[in-house]
CSV table of C-alpha atoms and ligand atoms in Angstrom, one decimal:
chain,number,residue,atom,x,y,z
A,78,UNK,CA,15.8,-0.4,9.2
A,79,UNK,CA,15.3,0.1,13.0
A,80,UNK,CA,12.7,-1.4,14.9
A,81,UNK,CA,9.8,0.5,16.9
A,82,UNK,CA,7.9,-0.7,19.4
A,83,UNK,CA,4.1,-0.4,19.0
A,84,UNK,CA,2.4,-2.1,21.3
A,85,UNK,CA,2.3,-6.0,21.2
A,86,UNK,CA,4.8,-5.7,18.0
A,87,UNK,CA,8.6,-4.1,16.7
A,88,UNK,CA,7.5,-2.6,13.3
A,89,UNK,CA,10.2,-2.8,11.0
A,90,UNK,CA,11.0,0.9,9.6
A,91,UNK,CA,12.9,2.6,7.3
A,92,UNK,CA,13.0,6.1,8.9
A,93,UNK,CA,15.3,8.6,6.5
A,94,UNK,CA,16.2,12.3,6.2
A,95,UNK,CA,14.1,15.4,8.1
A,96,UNK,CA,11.5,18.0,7.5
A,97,UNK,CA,7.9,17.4,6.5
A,98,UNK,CA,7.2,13.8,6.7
A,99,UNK,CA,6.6,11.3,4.1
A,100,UNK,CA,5.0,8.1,4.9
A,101,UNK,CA,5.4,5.1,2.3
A,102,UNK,CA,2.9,2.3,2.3
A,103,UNK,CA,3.6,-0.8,0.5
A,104,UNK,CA,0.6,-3.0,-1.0
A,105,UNK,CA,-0.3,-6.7,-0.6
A,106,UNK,CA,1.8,-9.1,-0.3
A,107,UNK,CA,4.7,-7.0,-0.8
A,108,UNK,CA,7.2,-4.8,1.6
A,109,UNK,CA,9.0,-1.7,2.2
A,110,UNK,CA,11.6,-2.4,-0.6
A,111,UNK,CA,8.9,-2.0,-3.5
A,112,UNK,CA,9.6,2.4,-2.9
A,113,UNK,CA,13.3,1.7,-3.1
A,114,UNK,CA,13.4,3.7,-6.7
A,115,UNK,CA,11.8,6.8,-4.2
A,116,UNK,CA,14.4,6.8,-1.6
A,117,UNK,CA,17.2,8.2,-3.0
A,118,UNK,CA,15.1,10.9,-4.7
A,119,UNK,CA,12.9,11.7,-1.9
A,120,UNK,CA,15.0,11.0,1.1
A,121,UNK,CA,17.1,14.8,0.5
A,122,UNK,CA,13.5,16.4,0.5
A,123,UNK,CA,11.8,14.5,3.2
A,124,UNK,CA,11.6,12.5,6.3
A,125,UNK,CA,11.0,9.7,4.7
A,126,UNK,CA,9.3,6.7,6.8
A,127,UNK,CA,8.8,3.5,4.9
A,128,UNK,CA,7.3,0.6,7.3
A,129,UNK,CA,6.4,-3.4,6.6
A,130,UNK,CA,3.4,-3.7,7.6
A,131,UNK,CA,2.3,-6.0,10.5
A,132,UNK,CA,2.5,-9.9,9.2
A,133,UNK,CA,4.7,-8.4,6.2
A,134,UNK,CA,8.2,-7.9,5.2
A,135,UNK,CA,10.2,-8.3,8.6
A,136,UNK,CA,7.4,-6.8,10.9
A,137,UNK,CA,5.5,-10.0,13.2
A,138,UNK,CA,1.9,-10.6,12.9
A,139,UNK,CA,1.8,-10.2,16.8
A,140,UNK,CA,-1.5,-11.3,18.7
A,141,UNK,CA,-4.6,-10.7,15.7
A,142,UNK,CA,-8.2,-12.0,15.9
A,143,UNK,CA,-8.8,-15.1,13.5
A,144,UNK,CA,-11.9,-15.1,11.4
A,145,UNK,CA,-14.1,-17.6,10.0
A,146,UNK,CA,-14.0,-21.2,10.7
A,147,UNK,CA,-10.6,-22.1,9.0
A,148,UNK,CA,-9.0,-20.1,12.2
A,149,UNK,CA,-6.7,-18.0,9.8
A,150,UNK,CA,-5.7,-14.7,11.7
A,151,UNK,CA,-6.6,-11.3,10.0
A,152,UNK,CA,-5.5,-8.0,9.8
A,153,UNK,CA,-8.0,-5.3,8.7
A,154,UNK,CA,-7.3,-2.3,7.2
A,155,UNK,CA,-8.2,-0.6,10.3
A,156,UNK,CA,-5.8,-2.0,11.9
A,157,UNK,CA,-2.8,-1.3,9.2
A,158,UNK,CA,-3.8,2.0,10.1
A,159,UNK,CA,-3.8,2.3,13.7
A,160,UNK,CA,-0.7,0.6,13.5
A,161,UNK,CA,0.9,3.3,11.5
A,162,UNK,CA,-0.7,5.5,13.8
A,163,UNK,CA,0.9,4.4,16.7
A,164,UNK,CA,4.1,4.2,14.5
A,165,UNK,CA,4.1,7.8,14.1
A,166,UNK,CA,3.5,8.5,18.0
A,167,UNK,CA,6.5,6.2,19.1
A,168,UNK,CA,8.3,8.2,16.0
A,169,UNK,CA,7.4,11.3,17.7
A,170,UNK,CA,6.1,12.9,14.9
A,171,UNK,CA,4.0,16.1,15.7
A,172,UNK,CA,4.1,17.5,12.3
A,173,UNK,CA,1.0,16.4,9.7
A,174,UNK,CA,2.4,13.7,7.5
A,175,UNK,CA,2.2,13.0,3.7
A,176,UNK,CA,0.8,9.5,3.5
A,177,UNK,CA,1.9,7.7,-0.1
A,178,UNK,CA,-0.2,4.3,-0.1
A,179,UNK,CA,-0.2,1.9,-2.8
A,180,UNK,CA,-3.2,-0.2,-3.5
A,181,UNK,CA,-3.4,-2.1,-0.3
A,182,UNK,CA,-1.6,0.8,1.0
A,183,UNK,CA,-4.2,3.2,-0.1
A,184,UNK,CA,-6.8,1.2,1.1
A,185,UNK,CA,-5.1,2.0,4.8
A,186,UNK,CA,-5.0,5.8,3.5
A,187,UNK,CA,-8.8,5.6,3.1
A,188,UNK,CA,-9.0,4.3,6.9
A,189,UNK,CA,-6.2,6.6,8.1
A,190,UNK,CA,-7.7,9.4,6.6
A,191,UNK,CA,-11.4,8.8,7.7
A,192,UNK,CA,-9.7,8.0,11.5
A,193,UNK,CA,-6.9,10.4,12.1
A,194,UNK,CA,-7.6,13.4,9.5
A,195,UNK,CA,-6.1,16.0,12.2
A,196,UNK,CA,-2.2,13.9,11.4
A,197,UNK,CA,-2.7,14.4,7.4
A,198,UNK,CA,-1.0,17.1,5.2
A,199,UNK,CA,-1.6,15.3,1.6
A,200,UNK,CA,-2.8,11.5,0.1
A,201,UNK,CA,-1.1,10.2,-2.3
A,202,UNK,CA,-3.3,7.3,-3.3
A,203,UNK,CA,-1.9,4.9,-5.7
A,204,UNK,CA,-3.7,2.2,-8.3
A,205,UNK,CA,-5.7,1.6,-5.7
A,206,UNK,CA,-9.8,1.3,-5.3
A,207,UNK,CA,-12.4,3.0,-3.2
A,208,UNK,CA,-15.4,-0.3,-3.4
A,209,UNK,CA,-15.0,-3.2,-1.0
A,210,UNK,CA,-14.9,-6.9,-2.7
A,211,UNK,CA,-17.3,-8.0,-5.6
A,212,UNK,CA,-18.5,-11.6,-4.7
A,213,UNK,CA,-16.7,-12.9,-6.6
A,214,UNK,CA,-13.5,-11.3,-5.8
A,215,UNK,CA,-14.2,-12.5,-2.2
A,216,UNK,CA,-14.6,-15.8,-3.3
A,217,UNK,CA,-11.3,-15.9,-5.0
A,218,UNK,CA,-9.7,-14.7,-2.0
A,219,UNK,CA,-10.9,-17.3,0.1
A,220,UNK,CA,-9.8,-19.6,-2.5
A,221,UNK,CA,-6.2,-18.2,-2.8
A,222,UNK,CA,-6.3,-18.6,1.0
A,223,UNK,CA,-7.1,-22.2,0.5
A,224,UNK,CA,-4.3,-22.6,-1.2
A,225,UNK,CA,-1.5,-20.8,1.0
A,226,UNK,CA,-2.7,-22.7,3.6
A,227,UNK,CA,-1.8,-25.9,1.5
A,228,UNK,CA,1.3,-24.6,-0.8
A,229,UNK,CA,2.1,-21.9,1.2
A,230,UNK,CA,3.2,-18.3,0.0
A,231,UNK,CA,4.4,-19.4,-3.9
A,232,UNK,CA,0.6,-19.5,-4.5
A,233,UNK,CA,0.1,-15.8,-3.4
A,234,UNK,CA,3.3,-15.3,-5.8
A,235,UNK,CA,1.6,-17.1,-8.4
A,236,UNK,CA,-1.4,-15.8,-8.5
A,237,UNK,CA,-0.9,-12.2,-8.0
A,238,UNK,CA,2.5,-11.5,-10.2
A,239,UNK,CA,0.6,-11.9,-13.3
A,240,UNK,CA,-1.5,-9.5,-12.6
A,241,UNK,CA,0.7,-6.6,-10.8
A,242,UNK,CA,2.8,-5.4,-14.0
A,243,UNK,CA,2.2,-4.4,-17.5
A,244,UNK,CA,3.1,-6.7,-20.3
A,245,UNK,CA,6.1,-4.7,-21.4
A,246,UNK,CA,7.7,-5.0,-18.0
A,247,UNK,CA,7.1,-8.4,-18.2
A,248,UNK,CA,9.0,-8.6,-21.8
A,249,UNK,CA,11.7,-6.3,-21.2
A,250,UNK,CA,12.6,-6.0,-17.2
A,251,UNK,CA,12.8,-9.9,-15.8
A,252,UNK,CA,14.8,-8.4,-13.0
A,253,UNK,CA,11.8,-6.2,-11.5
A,254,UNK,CA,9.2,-9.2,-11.2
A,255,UNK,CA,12.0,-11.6,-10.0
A,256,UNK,CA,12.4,-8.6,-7.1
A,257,UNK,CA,8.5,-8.8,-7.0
A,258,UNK,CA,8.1,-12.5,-6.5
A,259,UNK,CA,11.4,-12.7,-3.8
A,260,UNK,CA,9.1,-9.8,-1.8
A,261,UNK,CA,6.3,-12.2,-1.6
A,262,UNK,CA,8.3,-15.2,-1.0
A,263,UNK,CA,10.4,-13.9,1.9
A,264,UNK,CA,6.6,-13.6,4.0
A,265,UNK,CA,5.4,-15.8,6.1
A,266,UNK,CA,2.1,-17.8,5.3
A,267,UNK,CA,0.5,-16.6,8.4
A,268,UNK,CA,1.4,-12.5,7.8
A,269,UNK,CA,0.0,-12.7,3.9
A,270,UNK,CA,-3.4,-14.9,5.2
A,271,UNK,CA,-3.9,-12.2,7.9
A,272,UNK,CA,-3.5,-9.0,5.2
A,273,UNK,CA,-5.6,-11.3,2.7
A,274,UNK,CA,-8.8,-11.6,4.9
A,275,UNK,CA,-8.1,-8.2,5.7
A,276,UNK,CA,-9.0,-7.3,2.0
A,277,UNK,CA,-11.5,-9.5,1.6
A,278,UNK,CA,-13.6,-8.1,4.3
A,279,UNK,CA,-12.4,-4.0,3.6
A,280,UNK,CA,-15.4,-1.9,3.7
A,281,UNK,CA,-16.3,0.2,1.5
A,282,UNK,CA,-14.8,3.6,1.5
A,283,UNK,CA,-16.5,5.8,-1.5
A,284,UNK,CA,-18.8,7.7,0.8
A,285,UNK,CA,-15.9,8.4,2.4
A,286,UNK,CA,-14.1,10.3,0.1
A,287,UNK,CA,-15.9,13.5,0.1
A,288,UNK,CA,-14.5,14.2,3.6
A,289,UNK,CA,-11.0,14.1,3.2
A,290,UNK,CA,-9.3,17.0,4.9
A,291,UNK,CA,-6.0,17.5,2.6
A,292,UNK,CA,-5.4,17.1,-1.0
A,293,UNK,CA,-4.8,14.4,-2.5
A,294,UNK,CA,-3.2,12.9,-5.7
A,295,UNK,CA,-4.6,10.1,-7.4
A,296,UNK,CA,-1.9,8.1,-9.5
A,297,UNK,CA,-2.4,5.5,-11.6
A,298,UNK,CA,-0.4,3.0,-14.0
A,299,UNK,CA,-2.0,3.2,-17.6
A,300,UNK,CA,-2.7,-0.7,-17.8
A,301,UNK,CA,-3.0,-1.5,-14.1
A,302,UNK,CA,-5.3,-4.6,-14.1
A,303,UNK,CA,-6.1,-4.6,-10.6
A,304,UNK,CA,-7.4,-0.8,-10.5
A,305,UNK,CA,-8.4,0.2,-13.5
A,306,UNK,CA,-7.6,3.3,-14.5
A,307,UNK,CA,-11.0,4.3,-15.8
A,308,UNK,CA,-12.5,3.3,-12.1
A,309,UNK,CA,-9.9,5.5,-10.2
A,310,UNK,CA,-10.9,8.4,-12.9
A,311,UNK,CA,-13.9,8.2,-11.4
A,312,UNK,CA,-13.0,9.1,-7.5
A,313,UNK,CA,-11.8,12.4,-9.0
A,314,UNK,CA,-15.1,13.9,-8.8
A,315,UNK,CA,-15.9,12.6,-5.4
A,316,UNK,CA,-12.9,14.1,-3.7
A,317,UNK,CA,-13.1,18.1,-2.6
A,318,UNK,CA,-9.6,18.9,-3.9
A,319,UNK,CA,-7.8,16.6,-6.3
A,320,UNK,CA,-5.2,16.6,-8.7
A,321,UNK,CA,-4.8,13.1,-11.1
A,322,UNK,CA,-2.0,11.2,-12.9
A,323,UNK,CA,-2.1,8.4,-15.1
A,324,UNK,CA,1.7,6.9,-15.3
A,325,UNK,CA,2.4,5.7,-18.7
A,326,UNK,CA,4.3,1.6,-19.7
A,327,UNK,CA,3.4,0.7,-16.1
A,328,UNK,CA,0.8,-1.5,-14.6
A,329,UNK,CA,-0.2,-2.2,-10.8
A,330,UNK,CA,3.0,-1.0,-9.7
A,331,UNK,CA,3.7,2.3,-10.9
A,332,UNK,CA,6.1,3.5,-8.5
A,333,UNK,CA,8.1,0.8,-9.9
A,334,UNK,CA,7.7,0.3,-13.2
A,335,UNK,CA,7.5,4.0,-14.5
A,336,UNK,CA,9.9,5.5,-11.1
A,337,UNK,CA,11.1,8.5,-13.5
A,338,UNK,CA,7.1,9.8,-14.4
A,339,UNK,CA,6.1,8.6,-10.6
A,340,UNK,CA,8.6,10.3,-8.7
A,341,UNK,CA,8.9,13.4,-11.2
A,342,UNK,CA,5.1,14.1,-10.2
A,343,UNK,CA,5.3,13.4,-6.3
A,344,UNK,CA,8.8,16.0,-6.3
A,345,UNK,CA,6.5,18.7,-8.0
A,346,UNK,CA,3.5,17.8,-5.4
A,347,UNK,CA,5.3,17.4,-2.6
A,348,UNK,CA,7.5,20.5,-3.0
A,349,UNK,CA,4.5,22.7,-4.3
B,255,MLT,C1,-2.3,-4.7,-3.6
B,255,MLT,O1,-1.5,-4.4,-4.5
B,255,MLT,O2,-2.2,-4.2,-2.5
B,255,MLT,C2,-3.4,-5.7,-3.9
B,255,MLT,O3,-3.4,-6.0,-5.2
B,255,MLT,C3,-4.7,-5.2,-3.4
B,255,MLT,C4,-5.8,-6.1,-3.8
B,255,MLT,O4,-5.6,-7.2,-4.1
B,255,MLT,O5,-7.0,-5.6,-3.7
């Protein structure tokens, strides 16, 4: 990991290997360490840059806004972006990246894409969702904020880790949602609050999606919960060029659950 200086904050970065560049970004509440089954494979191939995002992993929060009345900072997913951004200027990176987001992470793609489409070569957009909040969903974020502010981060553990993985890698791999929960554990209350409002007040990117520049690869874990495969299906016809993968025995976090199928079908993309 090395830091980088971008602006009022040292991201944390993994930065790895040279040629075409390969940007890895994690989802909510989660870090850089949830793509280490992509490293090794991709690192040979790649320059391979795999930041926690601001408020997450080992990156600061640094000076954000607050929002609402409880005075909880946020992040939006604006800002991920022109973080990253800025990450790839104090990098120095001229050449047009391949951004790899997962859920939250492709949430930033949406906004990195719509923002700064001359700096994209391919999306990779990852059990993730084009809508904004339902009300509902909104209302269970501000309650899940309620409760971090009051437990702290094992209520963000406990809440989402049920829903991130399929129910065979709950039966048979212990190990990978023990990594999961000690990812969301090691965050600070403050950096997951900020992300969290950040999601709850995402926009709404669908009429986005017929603008994006590069191609792009929609992947998908056969029973994610969070975004359902059948939904993502359905941002295949909105974007020009498109290819699409559905990851079988894995949930939310495909990359990690199924890291043969997922990294199999990124080699062939990314060497194509
Ligand atoms: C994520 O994995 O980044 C989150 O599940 C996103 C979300 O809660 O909408």
């Amino acid at each position: 990991m090395k830091s980088v200086h971008i602006g009022d904050i040292d991201m944390q970065v993994l930065d790895e290997g040279s040629g075409v560049p390969l940007l890895m970004v994690h989802g909510f509440p989660l870090n850089h360490t949830m793509w280490r089954a992509q490293l090794d494979e991709f690192v040979p191939h790649c320059r391979v840059i795999v930041p926690d995002l601001r408020g997450l992993g080992r990156t600061p929060l640094g000076a954000v806004p607050t929002i609402d009345r409880s005075g909880d900072p946020v992040v939006s997913m604006e800002h991920h972006a022109d973080d990253l951004n800025r990450l790839l200027d104090a990098l120095h990176i001229d050449h047009q990246v391949i951004f790899c987001g997962l859920s939250m992470g492709g949430y930033i793609g949406w906004q990195f894409t719509q923002k700064y489409p001359d700096r994209l070569l391919a999306l990779i957009a990852c059990d993730t969702r084009a809508v904004a909040d339902s009300t509902e969903q909104a209302a269970a974020r501000m309650k899940l904020a309620a409760q971090i502010r009051e437990q702290g981060v094992s209520a963000a553990a406990d809440a989402m880790l049920p829903k991130l993985v399929s129910q065979k890698t709950k039966d048979q791999r212990p190990e990978l949602v023990e990594q999961l929960r000690q990812m969301i554990l090691q965050n600070s209350p403050e950096g997951v609050l900020a992300s969290l409002h950040g999601l709850r007040t995402r926009e709404d990117m669908t009429e986005s999606l017929s603008q994006i520049p590069a191609e792009t690869l929609l992947v998908v874990g056969e029973e994610d919960a969070l975004a359902p495969p059948a939904e993502m299906e359905g941002l295949v016809d909105l974007i020009p060029t498109v290819n699409w993968l559905v990851v079988p025995d894995a949930g939310h976090m495909s990359p990690m659950e199924n890291s043969t199928v997922f990294n199999q079908a990124l080699m062939q993309y990314i060497t194509r």
